[in-house]
Coordinates of C-alpha atoms in Angstrom, one line a residue:
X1 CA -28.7 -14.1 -61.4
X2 CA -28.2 -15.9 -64.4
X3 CA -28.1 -12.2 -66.8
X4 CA -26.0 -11.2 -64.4
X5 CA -23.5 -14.0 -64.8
X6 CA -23.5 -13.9 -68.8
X7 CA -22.4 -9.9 -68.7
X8 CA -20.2 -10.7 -66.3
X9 CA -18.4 -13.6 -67.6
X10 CA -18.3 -11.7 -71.0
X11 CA -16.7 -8.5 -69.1
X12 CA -13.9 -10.8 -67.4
X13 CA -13.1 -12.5 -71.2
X14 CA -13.3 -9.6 -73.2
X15 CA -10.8 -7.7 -70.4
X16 CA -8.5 -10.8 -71.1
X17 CA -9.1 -10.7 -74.7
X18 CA -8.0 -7.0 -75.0
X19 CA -5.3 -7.7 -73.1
X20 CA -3.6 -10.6 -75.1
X21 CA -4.7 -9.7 -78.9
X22 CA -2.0 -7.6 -81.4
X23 CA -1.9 -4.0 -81.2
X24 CA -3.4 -3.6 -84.7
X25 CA -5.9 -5.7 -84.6
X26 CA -9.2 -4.4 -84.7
X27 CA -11.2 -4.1 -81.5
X28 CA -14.9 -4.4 -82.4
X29 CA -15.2 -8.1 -82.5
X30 CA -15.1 -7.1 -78.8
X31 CA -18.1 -5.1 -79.5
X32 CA -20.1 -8.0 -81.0
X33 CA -19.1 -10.2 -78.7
X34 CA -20.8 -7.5 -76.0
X35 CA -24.0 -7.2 -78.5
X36 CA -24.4 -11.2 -78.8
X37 CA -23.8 -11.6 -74.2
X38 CA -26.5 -8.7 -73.9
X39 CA -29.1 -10.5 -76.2
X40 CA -28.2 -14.0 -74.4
X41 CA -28.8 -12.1 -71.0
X42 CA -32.3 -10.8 -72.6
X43 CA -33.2 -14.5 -73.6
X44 CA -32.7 -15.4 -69.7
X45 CA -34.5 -12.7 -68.6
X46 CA -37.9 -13.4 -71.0
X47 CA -37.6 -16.7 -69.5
X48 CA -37.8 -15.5 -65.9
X49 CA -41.4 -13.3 -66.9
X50 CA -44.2 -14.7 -65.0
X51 CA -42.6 -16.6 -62.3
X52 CA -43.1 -16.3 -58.7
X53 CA -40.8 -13.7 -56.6
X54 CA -37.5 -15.0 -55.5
X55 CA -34.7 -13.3 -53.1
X56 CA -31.0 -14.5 -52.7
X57 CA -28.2 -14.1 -50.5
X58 CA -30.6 -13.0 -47.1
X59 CA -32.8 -10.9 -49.8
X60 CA -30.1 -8.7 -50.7
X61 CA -31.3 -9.7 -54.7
X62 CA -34.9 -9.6 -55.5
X63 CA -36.1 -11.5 -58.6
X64 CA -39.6 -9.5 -59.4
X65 CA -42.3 -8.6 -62.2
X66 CA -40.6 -5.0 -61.7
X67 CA -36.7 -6.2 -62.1
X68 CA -37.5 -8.3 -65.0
X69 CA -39.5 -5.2 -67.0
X70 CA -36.8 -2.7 -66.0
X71 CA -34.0 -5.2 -67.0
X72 CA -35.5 -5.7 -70.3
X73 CA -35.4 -2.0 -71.1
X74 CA -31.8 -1.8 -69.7
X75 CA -30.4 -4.4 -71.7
X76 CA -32.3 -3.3 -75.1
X77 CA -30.4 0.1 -74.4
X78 CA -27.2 -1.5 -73.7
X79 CA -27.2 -3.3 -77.0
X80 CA -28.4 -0.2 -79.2
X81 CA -25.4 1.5 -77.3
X82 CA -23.0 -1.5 -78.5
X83 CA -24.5 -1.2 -82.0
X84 CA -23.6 2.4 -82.4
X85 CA -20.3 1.8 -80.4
X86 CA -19.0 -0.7 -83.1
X87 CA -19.4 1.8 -86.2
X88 CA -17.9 4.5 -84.0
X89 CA -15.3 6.0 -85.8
X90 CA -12.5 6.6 -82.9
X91 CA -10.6 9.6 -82.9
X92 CA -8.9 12.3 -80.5
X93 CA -7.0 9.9 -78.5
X94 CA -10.2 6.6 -78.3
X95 CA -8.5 4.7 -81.0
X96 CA -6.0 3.7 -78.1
X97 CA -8.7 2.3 -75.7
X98 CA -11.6 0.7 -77.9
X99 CA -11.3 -2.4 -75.7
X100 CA -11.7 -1.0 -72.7
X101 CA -14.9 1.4 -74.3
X102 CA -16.3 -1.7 -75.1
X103 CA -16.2 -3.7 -71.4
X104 CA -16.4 -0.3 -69.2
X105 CA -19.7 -0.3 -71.3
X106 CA -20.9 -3.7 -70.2
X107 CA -19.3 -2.7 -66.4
X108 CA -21.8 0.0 -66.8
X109 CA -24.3 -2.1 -67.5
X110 CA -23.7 -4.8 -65.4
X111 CA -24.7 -1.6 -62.3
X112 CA -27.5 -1.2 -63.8
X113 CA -28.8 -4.6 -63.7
X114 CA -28.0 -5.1 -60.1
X115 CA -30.0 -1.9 -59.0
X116 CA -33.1 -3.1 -60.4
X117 CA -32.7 -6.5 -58.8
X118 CA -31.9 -4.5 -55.4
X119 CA -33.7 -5.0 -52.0
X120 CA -31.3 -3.7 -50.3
X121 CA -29.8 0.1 -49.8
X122 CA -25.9 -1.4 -50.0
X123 CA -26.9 -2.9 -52.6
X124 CA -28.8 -0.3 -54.9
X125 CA -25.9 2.2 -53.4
X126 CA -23.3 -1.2 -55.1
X127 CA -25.1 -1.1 -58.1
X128 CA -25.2 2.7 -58.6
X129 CA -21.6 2.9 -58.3
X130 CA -20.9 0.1 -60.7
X131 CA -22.5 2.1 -63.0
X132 CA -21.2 5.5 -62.4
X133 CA -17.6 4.6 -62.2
X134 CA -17.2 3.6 -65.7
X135 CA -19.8 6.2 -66.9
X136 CA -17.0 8.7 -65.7
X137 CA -14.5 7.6 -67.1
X138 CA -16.4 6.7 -70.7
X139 CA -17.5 11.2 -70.8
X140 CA -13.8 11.4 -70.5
X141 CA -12.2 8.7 -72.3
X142 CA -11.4 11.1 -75.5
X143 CA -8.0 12.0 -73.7
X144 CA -6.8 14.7 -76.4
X145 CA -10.1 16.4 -76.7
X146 CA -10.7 19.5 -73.9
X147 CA -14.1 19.3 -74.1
X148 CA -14.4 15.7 -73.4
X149 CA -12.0 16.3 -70.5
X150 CA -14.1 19.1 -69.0
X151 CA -17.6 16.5 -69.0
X152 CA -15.8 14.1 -67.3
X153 CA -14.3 16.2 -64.8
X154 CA -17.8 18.0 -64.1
X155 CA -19.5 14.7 -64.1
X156 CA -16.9 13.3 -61.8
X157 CA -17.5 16.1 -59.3
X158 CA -21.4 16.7 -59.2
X159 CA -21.4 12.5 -59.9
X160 CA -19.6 12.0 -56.3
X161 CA -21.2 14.6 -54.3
X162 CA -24.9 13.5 -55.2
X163 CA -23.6 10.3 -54.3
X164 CA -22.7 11.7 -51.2
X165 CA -25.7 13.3 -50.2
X166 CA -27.3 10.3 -51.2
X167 CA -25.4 8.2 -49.0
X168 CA -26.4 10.5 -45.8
X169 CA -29.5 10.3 -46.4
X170 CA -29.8 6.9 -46.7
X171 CA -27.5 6.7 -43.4
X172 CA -30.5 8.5 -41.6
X173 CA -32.8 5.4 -42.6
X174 CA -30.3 3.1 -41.4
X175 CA -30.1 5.2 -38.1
X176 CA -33.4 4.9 -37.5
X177 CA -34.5 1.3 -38.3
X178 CA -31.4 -0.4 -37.5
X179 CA -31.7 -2.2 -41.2
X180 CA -30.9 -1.8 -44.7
X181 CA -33.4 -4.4 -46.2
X182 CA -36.0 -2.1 -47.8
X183 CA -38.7 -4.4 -46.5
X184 CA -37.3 -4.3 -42.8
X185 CA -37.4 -0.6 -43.0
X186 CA -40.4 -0.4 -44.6
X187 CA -42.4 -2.6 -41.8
X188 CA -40.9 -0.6 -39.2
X189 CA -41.2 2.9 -40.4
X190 CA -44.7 1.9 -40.4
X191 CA -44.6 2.2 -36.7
X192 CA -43.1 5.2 -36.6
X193 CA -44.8 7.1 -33.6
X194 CA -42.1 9.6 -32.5
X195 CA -42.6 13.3 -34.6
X196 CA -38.9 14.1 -33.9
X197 CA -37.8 10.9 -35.7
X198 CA -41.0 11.6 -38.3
X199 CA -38.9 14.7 -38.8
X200 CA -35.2 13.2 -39.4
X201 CA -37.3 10.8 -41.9
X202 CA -38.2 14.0 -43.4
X203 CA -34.9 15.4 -43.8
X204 CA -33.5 12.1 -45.3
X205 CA -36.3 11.8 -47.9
X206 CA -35.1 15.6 -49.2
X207 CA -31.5 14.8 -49.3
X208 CA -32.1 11.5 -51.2
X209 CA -34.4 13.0 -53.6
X210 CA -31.3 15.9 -54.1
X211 CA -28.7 12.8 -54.5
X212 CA -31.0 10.9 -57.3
X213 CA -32.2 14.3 -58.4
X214 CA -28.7 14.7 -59.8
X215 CA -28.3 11.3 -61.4
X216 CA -31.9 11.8 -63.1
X217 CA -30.7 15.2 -64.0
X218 CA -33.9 16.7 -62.7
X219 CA -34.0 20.6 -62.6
X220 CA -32.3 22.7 -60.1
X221 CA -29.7 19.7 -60.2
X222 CA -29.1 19.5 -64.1
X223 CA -26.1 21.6 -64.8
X224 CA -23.5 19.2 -66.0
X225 CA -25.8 17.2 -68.3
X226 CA -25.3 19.7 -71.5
X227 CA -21.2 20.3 -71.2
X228 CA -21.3 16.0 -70.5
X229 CA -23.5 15.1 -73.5
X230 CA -21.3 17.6 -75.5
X231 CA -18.0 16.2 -74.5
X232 CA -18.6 12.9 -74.0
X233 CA -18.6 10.3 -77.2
X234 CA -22.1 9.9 -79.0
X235 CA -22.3 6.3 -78.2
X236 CA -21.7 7.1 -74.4
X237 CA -23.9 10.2 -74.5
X238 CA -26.8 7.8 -75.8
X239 CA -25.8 5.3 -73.1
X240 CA -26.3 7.9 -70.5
X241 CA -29.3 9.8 -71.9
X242 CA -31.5 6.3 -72.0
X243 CA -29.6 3.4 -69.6
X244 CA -28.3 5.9 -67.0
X245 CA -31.4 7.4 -67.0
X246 CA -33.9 4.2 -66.5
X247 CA -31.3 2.8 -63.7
X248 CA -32.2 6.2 -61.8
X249 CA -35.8 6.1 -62.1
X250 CA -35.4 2.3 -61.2
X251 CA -33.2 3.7 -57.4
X252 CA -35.9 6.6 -57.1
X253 CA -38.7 4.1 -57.5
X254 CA -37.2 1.8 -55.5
X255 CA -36.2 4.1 -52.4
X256 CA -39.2 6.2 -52.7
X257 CA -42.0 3.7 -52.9
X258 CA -40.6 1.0 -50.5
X259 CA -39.1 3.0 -47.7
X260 CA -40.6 6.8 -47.4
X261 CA -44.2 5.0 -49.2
X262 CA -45.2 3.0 -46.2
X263 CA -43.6 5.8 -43.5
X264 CA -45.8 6.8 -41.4
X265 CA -46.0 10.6 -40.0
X266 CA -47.5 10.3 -36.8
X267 CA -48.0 6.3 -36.2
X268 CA -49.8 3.5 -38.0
X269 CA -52.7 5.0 -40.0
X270 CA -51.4 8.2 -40.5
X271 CA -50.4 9.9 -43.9
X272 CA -47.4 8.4 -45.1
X273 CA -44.4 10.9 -45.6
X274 CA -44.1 10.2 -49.3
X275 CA -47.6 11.9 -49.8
X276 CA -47.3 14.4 -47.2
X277 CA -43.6 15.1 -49.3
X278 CA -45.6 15.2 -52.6
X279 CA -45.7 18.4 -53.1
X280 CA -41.8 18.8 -53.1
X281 CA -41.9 16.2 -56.0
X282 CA -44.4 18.3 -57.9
X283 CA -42.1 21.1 -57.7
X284 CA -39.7 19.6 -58.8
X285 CA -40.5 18.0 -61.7
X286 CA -42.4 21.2 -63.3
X287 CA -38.8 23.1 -62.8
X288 CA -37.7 20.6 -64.6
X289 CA -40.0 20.3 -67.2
X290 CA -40.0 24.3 -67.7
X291 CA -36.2 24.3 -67.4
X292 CA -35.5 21.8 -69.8
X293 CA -37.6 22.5 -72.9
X294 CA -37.7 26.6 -72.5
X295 CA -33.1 26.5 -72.4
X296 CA -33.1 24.1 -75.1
X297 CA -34.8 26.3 -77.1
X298 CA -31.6 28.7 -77.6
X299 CA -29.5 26.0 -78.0
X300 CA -27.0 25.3 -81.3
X301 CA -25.3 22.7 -80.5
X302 CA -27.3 19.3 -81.1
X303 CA -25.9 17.2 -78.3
X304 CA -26.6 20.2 -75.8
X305 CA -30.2 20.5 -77.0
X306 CA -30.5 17.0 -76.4
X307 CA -29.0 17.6 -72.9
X308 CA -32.0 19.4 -72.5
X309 CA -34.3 17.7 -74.3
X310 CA -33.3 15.0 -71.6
X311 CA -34.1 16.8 -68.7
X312 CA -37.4 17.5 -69.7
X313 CA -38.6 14.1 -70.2
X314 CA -37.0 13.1 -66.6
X315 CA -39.4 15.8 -65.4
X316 CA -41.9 14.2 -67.6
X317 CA -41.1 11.0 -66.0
X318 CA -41.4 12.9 -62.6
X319 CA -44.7 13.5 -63.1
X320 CA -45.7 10.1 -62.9
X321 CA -43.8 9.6 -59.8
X322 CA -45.9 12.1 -58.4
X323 CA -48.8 11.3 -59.4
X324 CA -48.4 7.6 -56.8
X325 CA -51.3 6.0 -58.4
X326 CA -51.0 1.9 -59.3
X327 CA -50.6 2.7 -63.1
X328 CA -47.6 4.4 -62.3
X329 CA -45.1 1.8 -63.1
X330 CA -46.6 0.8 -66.4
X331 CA -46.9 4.6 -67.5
X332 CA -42.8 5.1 -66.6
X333 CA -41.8 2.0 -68.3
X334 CA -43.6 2.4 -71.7
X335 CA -42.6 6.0 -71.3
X336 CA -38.9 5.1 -71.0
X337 CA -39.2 2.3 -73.6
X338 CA -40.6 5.0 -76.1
X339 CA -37.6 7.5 -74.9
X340 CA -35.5 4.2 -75.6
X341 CA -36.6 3.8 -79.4
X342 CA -36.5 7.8 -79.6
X343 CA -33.3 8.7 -77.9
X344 CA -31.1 5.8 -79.6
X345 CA -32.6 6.4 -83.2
X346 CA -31.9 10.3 -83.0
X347 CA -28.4 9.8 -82.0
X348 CA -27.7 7.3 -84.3
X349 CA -28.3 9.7 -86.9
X350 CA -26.5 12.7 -84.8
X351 CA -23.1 10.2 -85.1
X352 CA -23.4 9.7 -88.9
X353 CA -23.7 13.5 -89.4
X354 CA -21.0 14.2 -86.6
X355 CA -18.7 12.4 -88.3
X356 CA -19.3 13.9 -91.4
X357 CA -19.4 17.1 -90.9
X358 CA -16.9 17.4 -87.7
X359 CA -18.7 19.0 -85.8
X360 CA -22.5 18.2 -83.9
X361 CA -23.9 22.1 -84.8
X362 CA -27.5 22.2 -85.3
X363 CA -26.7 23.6 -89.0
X364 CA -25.1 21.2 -89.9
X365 CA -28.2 18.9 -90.7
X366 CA -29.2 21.7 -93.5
X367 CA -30.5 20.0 -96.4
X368 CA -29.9 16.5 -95.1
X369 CA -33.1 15.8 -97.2
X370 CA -31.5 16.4 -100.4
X371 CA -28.0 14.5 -99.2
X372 CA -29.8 11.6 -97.7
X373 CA -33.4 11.6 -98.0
X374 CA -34.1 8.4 -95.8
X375 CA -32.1 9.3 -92.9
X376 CA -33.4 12.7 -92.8
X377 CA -36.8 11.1 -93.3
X378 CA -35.8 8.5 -90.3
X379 CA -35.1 11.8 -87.9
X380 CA -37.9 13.2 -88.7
X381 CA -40.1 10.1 -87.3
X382 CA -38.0 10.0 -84.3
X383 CA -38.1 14.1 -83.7
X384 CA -41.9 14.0 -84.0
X385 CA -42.3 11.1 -82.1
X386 CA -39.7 12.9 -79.3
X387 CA -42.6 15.9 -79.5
X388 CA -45.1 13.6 -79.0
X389 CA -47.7 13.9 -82.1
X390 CA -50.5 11.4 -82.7
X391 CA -49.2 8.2 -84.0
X392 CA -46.3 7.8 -82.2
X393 CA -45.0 6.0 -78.8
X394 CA -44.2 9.2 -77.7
X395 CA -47.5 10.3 -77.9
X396 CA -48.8 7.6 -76.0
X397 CA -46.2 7.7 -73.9
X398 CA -47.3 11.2 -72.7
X399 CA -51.0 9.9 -72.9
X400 CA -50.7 7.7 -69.9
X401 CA -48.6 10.2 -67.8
X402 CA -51.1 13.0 -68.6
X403 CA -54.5 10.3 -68.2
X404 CA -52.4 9.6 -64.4
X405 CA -52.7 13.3 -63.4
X406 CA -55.8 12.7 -63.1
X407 CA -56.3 9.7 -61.4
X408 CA -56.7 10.1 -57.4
X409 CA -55.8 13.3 -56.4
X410 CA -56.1 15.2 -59.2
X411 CA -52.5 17.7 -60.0
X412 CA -54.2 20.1 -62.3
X413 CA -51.1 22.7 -62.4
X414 CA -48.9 19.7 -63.0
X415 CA -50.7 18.4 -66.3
X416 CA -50.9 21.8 -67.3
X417 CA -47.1 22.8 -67.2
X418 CA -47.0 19.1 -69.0
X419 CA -49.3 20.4 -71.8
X420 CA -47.8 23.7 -72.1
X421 CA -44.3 22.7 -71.8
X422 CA -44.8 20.1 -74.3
X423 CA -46.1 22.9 -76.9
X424 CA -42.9 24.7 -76.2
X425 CA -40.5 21.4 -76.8
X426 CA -42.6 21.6 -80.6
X427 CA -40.4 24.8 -81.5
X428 CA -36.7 23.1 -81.1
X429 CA -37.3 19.8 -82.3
X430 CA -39.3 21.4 -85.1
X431 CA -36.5 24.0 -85.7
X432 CA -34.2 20.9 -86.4
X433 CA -36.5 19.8 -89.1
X434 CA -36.7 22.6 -90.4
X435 CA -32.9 22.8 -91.1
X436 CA -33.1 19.2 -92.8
X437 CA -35.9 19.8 -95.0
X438 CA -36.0 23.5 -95.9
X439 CA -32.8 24.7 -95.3
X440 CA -30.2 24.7 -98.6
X441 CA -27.3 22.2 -97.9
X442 CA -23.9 23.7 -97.4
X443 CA -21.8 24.2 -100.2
X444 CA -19.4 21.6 -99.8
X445 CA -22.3 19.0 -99.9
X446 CA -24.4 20.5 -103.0
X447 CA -24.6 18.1 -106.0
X448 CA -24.5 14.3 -106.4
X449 CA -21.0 13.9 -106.0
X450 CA -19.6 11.2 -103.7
X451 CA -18.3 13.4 -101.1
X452 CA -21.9 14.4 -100.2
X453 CA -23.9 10.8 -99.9
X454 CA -23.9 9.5 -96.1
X455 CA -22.4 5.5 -95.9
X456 CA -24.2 4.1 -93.0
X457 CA -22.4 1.3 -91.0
X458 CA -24.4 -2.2 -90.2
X459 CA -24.4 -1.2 -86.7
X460 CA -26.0 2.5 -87.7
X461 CA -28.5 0.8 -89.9
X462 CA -29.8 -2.0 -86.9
X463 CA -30.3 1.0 -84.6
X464 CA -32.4 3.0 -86.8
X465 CA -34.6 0.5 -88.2
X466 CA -35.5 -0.8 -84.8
X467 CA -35.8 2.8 -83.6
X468 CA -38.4 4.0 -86.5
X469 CA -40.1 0.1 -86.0
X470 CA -40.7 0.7 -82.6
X471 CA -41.9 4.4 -82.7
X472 CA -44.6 3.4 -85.2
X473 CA -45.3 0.3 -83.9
X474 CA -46.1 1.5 -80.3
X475 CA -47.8 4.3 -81.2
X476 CA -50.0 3.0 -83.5
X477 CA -50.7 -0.8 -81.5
X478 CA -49.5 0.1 -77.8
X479 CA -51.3 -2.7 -76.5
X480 CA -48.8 -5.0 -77.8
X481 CA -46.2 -3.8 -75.1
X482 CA -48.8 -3.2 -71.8
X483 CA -50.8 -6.6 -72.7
X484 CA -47.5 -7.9 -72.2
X485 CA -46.5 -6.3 -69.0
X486 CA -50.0 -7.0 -67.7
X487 CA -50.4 -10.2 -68.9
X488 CA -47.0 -11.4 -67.7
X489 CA -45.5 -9.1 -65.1
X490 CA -47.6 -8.2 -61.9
X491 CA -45.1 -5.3 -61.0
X492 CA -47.3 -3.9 -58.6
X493 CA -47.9 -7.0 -56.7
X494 CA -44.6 -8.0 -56.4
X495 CA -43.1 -4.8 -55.7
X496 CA -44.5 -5.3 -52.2
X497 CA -44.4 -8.8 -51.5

């Protein structure tokens, strides 16, 4: 638990630094001290690759291949998070709590962490709430704005009753096994001879996959992930769109695979529930996928498209959840590392136009090729990539899902919603660029005078280069990132054992 310990140590002193230093002092050494715990945590975590599996306090923690890849994603975000948090310019009421912005940050963080480590339901259910409590109150911690109020009081609501429905279902498990170790339940529910309680196993798997549906922000459950990434500040929008996100796929993975995967229907031998509940997943994930890219098509507000652009990768994501075949974990992790490198690089450049122009409306980016020619340049790797064109992680990254369709039972109508849907997704993100390279600047902005060049913080200028970096580099040599997974971390292996 030694990452564990550095954020959390870090949390405690930075709590107690913000407490004790002058008013007008400026926060954001708090911010670097964040960035340089999350990096320490990321050296301890590299050095736990390849080692045996190991579980702690009556296997409540699990050190595995599959908690060390995840954890490395989670803490990559967090620092890209941190890096666009320190050249945040704070306004509408934040300028009063940057202390606490930058610790309810790691606090966030910290939830995240746990989750993948889980092997336990009280635990992931711990870890999820560690990370939604501060998540809340970062959409919301603009006090003056209205907007920013109204995410965090939606998030707060549909937050605590997917929780809720979560929790009940996971209570049915419980009921039925007498356990929450996910391996205890998982060896009994093997057993599992009676139809009735085949049935209650049934109904628990639906209201769990409605709980996490809502944290994933997976179609019908979705609605307050455009007014929350509007409202909420960019840096915490990012945090949600790429940390939040990969800590729910890690609970859905998790749950899914260890308890409802091994569940049998009608005793040992029989079809386990999770594939006799695969169509449901199906569904769901080409709602979202449809959902997602054909609303953000009318959108004109940035963060909202986004929002959407969002929920179609989670149904992206879903697919190869679906799908249930070995490469499955490898496909989701380089796809959410490629989201990573996407997501964080695109709203780095959303928060230096944001807080030029004052607002985040799509128009605004109009001729951000003649004001800034490498940052528009810069957005238009990372929208391309987001589209997925030849080249780019993201392209690879919906390789692999696509390539699993295929594998085992074949989901035909699955890969082609994934393929049309995609094709769709083309016309927004194309539509932006089209604003910043052919689209006249607006008057204010014409000319070479001072008040139209962009100044780009340190912090602004870290995230972006590693963003475009990694876009380029992944797409164009993937097998640097899988040769290291396979070579070093035996997720599916351990995810059993």
């Amino acid at each position: 638990m030694t990452p564990e310990f550095i954020i959390l140590a870090v949390i405690a002193i930075l709590v107690i630094m913000d407490l004790f230093m002058p008013k007008h002092m400026d926060r954001k050494i708090l911010g670097w001290i964040g960035i340089a715990a999350i990096l320490a945590a990321m050296v301890s975590v590299f050095g736990m690759a390849g080692g045996h599996v190991e579980s702690i306090l009556h296997d409540t923690f699990r050190l595995d291949s599959f908690a060390i890849a995840f954890k490395l994603l989670i803490l990559g975000g967090g620092a890209l998070v941190l890096f666009l948090a320190t050249s945040y310019k704070a306004t509408d009421g934040l300028e009063r709590y940057t202390g606490e912005f930058y610790y309810l940050l790691l606090s966030a963080l910290l939830g995240a962490m746990v989750m993948t480590s889980s092997g336990d339901l009280i635990t992931l259910y711990i870890g999820l709430e560690l990370l939604s409590i501060p998540s809340y109150i970062l959409a919301g911690i603009q006090k003056d704005r209205l907007n920013s109020n109204e995410s965090a009081m939606k998030y707060v609501i549909n937050g605590g009753i997917s929780s809720a429905i979560a929790l009940f279902g996971m209570s049915y498990v419980y009921g039925l096994t007498g356990s929450t170790n996910l391996l205890e339940i998982a060896g009994q529910l093997s057993m599992l001879m009676d139809g009735q309680q085949a049935y209650l196993l049934g109904l628990s798997f639906l209201m769990i996959l409605v709980g996490l549906g809502f944290k994933l922000a997976a179609a019908p459950f979705h609605m307050w992930a455009p007014d929350v990434y509007q409202g909420a500040p960019t840096p915490v929008t990012a945090f949600l769109s790429v940390v939040s996100k990969t800590a729910g796929f890690v609970i859905v993975v998790r749950i899914l695979l260890t308890v409802f995967g091994s569940a049998a229907t009608n005793g040992p031998g029989s079809i386990p529930i999770l594939l006799d509940m695969q169509n449901y997943l199906a569904v769901i994930a080409a709602a979202t996928m449809i959902i997602g890219n054909v609303v953000a098509l009318r959108q004109s507000d940035i963060k909202r498209m986004f929002a959407y652009s969002s929920i179609a990768h989670a149904g992206y994501l879903l697919v190869a959840v679906t799908t249930l075949t070995s490469n499955m974990f490898y496909s989701i992790w380089f796809y959410l590392l490629a989201y990573l490198f996407m997501n964080m690089g695109a709203f780095a450049v959303i928060q230096v136009v944001s807080e030029k122009t004052g607002s985040t409306k799509i128009a605004d980016f109009a001729g951000l090729y003649r004001r800034s020619p490498w940052l528009a340049v810069t957005m238009g790797i990372l929208l391309i990539s987001l589209a997925g064109f030849p080249g780019t992680a993201g392209f690879i990254g919906k390789l692999n899902i696509f390539v699993g369709a295929f594998a085992g039972q074949p989901h035909y109508v699955l890969a082609s919603v994934m393929i049309a849907t995609t094709v769709v997704s083309y016309f927004y993100y194309f539509g932006v660029m089209t604003q910043i390279f052919f689209r006249p600047a607006p008057a204010a902005s014409e000319g070479e005078g001072e008040g139209s060049k962009f100044n780009l913080p340190f912090g602004i200028v870290v995230v972006l280069i590693v963003a475009v970096v990694g876009s380029v580099l992944f797409g164009i040599m993937p097998n640097i990132a899988l040769d290291f997974m396979h070579n070093n971390l035996d997720i599916v292996q351990d995810f059993f054992s």
